[in-house]
Rosetta silent file (secondary structure, phi, psi, omega in degrees, C-alpha in Angstrom):
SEQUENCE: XXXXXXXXXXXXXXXXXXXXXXXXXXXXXXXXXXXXXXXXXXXXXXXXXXXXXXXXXXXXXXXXXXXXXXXXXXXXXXXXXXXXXXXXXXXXXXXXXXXXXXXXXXXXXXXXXXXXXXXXXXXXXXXXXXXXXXXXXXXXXXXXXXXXXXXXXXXXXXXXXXXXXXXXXXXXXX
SCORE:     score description
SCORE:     0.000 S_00000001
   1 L     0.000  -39.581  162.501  -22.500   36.918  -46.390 S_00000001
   2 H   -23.262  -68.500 -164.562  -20.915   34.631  -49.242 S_00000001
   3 H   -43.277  -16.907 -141.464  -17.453   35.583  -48.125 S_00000001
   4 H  -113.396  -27.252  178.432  -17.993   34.041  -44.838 S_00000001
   5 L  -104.074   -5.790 -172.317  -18.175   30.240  -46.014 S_00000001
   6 H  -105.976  -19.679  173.498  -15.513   30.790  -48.575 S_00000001
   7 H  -107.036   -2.644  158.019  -13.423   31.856  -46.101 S_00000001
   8 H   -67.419  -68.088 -125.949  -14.037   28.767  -43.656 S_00000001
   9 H   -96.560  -19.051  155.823  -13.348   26.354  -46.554 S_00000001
  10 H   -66.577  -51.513 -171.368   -9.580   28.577  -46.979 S_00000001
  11 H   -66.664  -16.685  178.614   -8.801   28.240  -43.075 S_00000001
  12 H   -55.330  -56.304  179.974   -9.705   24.464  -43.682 S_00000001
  13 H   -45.352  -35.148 -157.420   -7.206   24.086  -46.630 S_00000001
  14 H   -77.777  -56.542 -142.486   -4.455   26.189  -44.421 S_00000001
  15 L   -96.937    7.482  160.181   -4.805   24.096  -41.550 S_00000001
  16 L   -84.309  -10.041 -150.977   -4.920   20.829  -43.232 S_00000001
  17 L  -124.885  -69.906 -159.366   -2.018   21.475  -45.211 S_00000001
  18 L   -74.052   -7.122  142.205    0.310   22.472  -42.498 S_00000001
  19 L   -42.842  -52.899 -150.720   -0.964   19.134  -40.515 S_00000001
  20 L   -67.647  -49.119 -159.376    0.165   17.001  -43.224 S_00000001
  21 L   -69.354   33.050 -177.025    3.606   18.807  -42.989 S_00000001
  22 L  -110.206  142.879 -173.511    4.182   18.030  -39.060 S_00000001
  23 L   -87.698  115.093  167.781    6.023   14.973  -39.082 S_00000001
  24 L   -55.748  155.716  169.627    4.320   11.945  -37.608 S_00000001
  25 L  -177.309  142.662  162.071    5.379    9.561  -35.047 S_00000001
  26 L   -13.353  119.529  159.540    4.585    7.506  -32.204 S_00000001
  27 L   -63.837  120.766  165.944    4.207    8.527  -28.469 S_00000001
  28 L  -102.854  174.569  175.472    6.940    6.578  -26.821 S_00000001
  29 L   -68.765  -12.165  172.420    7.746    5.644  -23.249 S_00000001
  30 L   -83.963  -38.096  160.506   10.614    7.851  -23.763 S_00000001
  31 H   -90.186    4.445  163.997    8.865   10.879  -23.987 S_00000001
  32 H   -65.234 -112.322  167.724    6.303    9.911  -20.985 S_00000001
  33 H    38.200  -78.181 -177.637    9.491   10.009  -19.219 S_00000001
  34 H   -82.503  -12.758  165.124   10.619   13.176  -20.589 S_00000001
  35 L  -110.942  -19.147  151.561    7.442   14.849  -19.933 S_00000001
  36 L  -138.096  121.499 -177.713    6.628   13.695  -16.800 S_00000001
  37 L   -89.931  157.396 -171.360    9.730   12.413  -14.748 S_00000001
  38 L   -42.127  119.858 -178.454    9.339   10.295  -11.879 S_00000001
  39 L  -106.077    6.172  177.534    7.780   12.564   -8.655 S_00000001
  40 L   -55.211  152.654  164.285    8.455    9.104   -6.751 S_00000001
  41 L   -62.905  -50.783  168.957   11.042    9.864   -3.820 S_00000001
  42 L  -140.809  155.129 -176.870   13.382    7.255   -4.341 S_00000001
  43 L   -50.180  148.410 -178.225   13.818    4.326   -7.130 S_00000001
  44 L    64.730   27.655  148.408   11.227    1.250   -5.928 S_00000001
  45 L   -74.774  170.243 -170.769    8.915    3.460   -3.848 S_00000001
  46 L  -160.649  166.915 -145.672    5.622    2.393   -2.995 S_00000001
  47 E  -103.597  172.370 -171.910    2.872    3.303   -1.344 S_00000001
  48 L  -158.480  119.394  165.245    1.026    1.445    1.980 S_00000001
  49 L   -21.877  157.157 -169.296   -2.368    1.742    3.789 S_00000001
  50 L  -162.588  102.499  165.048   -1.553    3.860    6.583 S_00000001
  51 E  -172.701  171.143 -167.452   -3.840    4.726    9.923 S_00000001
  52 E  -127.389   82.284  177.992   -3.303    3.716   13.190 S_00000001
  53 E    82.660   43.445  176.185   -5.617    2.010   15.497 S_00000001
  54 E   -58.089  153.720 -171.530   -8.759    2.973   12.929 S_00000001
  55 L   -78.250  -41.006  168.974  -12.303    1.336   14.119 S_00000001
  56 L  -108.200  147.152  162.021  -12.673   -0.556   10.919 S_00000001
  57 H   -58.003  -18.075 -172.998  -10.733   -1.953    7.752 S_00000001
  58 H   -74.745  -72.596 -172.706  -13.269    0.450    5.677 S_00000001
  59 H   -50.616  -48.438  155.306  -12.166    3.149    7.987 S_00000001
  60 H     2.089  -89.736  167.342   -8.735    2.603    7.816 S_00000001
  61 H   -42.267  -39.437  153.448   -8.611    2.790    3.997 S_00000001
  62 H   -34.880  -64.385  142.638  -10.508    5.325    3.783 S_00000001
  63 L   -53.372  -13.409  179.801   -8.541    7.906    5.869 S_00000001
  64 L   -71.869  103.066 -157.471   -5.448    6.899    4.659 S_00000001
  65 L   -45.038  135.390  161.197   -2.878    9.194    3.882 S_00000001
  66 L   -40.650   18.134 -176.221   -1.356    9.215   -0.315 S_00000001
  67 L   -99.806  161.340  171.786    2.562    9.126    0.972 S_00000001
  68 E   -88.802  138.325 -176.563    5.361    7.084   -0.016 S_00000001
  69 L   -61.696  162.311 -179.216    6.903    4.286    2.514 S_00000001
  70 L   -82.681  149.889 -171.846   10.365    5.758    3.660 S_00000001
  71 L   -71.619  -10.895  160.231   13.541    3.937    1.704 S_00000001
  72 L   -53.315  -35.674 -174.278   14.261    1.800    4.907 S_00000001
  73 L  -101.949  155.209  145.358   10.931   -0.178    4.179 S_00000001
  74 L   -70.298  -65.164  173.707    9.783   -3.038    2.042 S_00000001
  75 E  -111.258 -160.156  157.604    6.546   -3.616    3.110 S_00000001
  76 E  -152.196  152.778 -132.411    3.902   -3.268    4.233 S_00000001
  77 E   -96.368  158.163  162.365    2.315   -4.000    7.952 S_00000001
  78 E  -117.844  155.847  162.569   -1.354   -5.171    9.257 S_00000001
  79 E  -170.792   97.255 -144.647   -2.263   -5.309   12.532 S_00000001
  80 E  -117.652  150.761 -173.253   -5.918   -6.278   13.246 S_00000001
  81 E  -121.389  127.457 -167.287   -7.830   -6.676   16.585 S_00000001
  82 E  -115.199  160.451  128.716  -11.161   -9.132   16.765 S_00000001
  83 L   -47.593  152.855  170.974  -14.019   -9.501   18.906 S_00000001
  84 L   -56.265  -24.742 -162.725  -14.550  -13.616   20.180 S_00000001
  85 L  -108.344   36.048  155.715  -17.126  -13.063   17.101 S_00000001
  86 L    69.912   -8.562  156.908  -14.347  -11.953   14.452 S_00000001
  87 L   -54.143  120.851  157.932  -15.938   -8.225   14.310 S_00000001
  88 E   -98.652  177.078 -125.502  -12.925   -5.744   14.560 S_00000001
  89 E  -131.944  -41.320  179.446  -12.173   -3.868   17.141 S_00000001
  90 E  -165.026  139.678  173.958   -8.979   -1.818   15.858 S_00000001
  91 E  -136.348  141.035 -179.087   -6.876   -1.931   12.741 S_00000001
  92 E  -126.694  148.037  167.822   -3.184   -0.435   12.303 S_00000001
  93 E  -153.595  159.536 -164.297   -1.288   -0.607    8.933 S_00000001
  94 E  -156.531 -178.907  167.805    1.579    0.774    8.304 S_00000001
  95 E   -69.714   98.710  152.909    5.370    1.090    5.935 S_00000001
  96 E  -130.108 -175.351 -162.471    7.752   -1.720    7.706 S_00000001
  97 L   -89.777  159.316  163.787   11.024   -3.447    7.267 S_00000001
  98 L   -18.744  -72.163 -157.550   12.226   -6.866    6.790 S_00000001
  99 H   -59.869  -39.732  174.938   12.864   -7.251   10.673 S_00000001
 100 H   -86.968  -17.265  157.987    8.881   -6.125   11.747 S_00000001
 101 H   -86.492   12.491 -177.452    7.577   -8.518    9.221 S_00000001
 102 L  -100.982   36.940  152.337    9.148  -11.849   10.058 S_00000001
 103 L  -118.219  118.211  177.164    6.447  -12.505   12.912 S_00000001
 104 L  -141.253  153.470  145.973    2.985  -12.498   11.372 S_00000001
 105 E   160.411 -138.052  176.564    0.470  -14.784   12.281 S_00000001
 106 E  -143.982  128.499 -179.811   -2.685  -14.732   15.185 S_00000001
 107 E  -131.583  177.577  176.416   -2.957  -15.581   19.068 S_00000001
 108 E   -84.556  147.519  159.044   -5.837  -14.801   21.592 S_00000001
 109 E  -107.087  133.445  161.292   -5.531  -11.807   23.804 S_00000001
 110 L   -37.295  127.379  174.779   -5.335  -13.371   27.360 S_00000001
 111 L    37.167   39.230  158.508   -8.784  -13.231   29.380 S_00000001
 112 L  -144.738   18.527  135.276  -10.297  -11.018   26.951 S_00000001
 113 L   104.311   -3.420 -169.821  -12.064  -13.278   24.600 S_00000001
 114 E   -89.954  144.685  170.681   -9.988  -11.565   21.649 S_00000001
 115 E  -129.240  156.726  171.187   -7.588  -12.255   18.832 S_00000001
 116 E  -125.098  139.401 -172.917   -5.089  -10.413   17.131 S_00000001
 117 E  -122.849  148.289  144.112   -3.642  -11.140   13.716 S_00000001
 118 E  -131.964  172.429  173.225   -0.872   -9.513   11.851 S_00000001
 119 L  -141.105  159.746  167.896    0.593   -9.750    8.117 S_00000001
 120 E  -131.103  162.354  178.180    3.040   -8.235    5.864 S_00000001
 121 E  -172.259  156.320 -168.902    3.355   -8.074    2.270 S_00000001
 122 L   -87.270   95.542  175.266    5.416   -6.962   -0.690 S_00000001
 123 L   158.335  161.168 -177.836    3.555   -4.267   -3.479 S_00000001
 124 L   -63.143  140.900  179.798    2.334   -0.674   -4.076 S_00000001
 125 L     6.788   86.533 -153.069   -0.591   -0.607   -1.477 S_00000001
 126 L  -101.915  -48.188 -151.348   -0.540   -4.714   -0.896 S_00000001
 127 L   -85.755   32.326 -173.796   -2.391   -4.189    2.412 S_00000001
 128 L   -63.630  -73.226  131.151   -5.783   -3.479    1.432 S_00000001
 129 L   -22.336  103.170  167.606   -7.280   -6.298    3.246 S_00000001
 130 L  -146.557 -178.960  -96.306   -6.704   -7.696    6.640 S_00000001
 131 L   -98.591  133.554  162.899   -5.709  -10.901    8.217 S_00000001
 132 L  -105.199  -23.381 -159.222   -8.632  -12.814   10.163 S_00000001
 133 L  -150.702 -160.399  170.597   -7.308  -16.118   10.599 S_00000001
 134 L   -95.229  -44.217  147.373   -4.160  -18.323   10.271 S_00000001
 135 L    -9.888  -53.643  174.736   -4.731  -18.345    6.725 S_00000001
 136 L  -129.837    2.066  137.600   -4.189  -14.844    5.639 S_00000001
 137 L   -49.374   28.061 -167.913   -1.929  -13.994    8.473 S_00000001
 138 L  -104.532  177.747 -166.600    1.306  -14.433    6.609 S_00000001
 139 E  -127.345  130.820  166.647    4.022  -12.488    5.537 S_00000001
 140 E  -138.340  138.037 -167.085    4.148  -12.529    1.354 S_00000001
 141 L  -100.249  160.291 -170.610    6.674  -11.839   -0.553 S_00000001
 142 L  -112.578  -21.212 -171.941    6.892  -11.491   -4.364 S_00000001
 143 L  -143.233  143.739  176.008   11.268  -12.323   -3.988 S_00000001
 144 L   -40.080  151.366 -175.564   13.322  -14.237   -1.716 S_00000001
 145 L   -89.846  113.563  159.174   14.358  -12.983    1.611 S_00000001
 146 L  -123.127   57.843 -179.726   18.226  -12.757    0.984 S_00000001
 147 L   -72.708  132.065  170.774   18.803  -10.987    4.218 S_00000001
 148 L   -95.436   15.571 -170.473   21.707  -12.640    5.628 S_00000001
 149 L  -109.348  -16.058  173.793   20.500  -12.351    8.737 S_00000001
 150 L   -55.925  112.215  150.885   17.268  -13.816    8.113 S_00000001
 151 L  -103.882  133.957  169.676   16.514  -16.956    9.853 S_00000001
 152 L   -58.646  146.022  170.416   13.346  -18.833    9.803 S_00000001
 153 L   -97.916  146.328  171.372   11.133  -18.396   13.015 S_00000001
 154 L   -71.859  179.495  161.887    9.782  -21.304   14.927 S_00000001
 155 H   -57.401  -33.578 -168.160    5.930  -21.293   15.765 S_00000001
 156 H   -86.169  -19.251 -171.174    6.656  -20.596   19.762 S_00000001
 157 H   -83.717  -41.793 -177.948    8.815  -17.719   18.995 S_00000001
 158 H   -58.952  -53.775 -155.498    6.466  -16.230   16.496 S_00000001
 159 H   -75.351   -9.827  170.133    3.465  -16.696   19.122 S_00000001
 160 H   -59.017  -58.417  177.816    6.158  -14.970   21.812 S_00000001
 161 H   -49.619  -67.140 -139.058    6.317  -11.747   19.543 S_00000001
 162 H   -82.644   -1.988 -177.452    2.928  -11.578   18.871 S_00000001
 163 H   -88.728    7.979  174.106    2.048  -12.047   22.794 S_00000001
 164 H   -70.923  -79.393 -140.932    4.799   -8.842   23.049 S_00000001
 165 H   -83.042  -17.849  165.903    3.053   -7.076   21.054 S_00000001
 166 H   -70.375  -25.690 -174.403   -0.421   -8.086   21.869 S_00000001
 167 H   -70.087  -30.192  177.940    0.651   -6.849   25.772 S_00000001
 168 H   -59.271  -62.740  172.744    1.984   -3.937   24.182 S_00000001
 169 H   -55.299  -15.128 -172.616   -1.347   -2.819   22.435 S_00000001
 170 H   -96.004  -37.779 -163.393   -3.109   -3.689   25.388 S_00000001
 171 H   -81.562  -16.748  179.177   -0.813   -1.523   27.904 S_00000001
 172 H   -92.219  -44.037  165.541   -0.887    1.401   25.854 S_00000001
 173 H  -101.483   31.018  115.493   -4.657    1.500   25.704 S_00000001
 174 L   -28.390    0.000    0.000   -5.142    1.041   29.275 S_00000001
C-alpha cells in the first residue's frame, strides 16, 4: 500500500522533468496557418445573408445558408417589401456585384399602399439588417468604387430601376 504513493511522487518527477526539457515558445500566427490553412474558396471570400423572399428579417437570418459569395461578388444585396405601416411583407438578400448594387434606395409599389427598399454593402455577413427608409437604403462601401465604368446615378434613374424591379417582384408573384 506504501508503494503506491511513492510511486505517484516518481511519475511526478519523470513527467516534470521531461516538461522542462521540451523547448518553449510562443504560438504564432504562423503555425495557426500551418495547422489550419484557409478552407475559404478563394482569397477575400465572405459570407452574405442569403434567403429569398423569407416572411421576416428574423426569418431570413435565421434560415440562412453558411456558404461563401461566388468570386464575381463584392457584396452583399437587401431587398425588403413593407406594408403602408412599415411591417414586412417579404425580404430577399443575397451575394451581388458592383453592377446590382449601384441602385439602392426606396419607392412605393403603385396602387398597393407598399414600399420597397433595397441596399448593398461591403463585409463578411454586412446584411444583417434591412433598409426601411431613405436612410438606411444605401449602398456602403468600406473602399472606393474604382470601376471604370462606374458612373454616379441620378435620383430618376435610380427610382426607374427600382420601379423595374419593383414590377418585376410584383409580376412574378402574381
Amino acid at each position: 500500500m506504501k508503494s503506491w504513493p511513492a510511486a505517484c511522487v516518481l511519475l511526478l518527477s519523470t513527467v516534470t522533468k521531461w516538461i522542462k526539457d521540451i523547448e518553449a515558445r510562443d504560438f504564432t500566427a504562423k503555425d495557426i496557418v500551418h495547422l489550419h490553412p484557409s478552407t475559404t474558396p478563394h482569397p477575400g471570400s465572405f459570407k452574405c445573408f442569403t434567403c429569398q423572399e423569407a416572411r421576416d428579417n428574423y426569418e431570413c437570418n435565421r434560415w440562412a445558408p453558411d456558404l461563401y459569395c461566388p468570386e464575381e461578388t463584392r457584396y452583399c444585396y437587401t431587398f425588403h417589401v413593407m406594408d403602408s405601416w412599415g411591417n414586412s411583407l417579404s425580404v430577399s438578400k443575397r451575394c451581388a456585384s458592383l453592377h446590382e448594387c449601384l441602385f439602392t434606395g426606396c419607392a412605393p409599389l403603385a396602387n398597393k399602399g407598399q414600399q420597397v427598399c433595397s441596399s448593398c454593402c461591403e463585409g463578411n455577413i454586412c446584411n444583417l439588417w434591412v433598409p426601411q427608409n431613405e436612410s438606411n437604403a444605401i449602398f456602403a462601401s468600406s473602399s472606393p468604387l474604382r470601376s471604370s465604368s462606374y458612373r454616379p446615378t441620378t435620383t430618376i434613374l435610380t427610382n426607374n430601376v427600382i420601379l423595374f424591379m419593383i414590377n418585376l417582384w410584383t409580376f412574378t408573384r402574381d
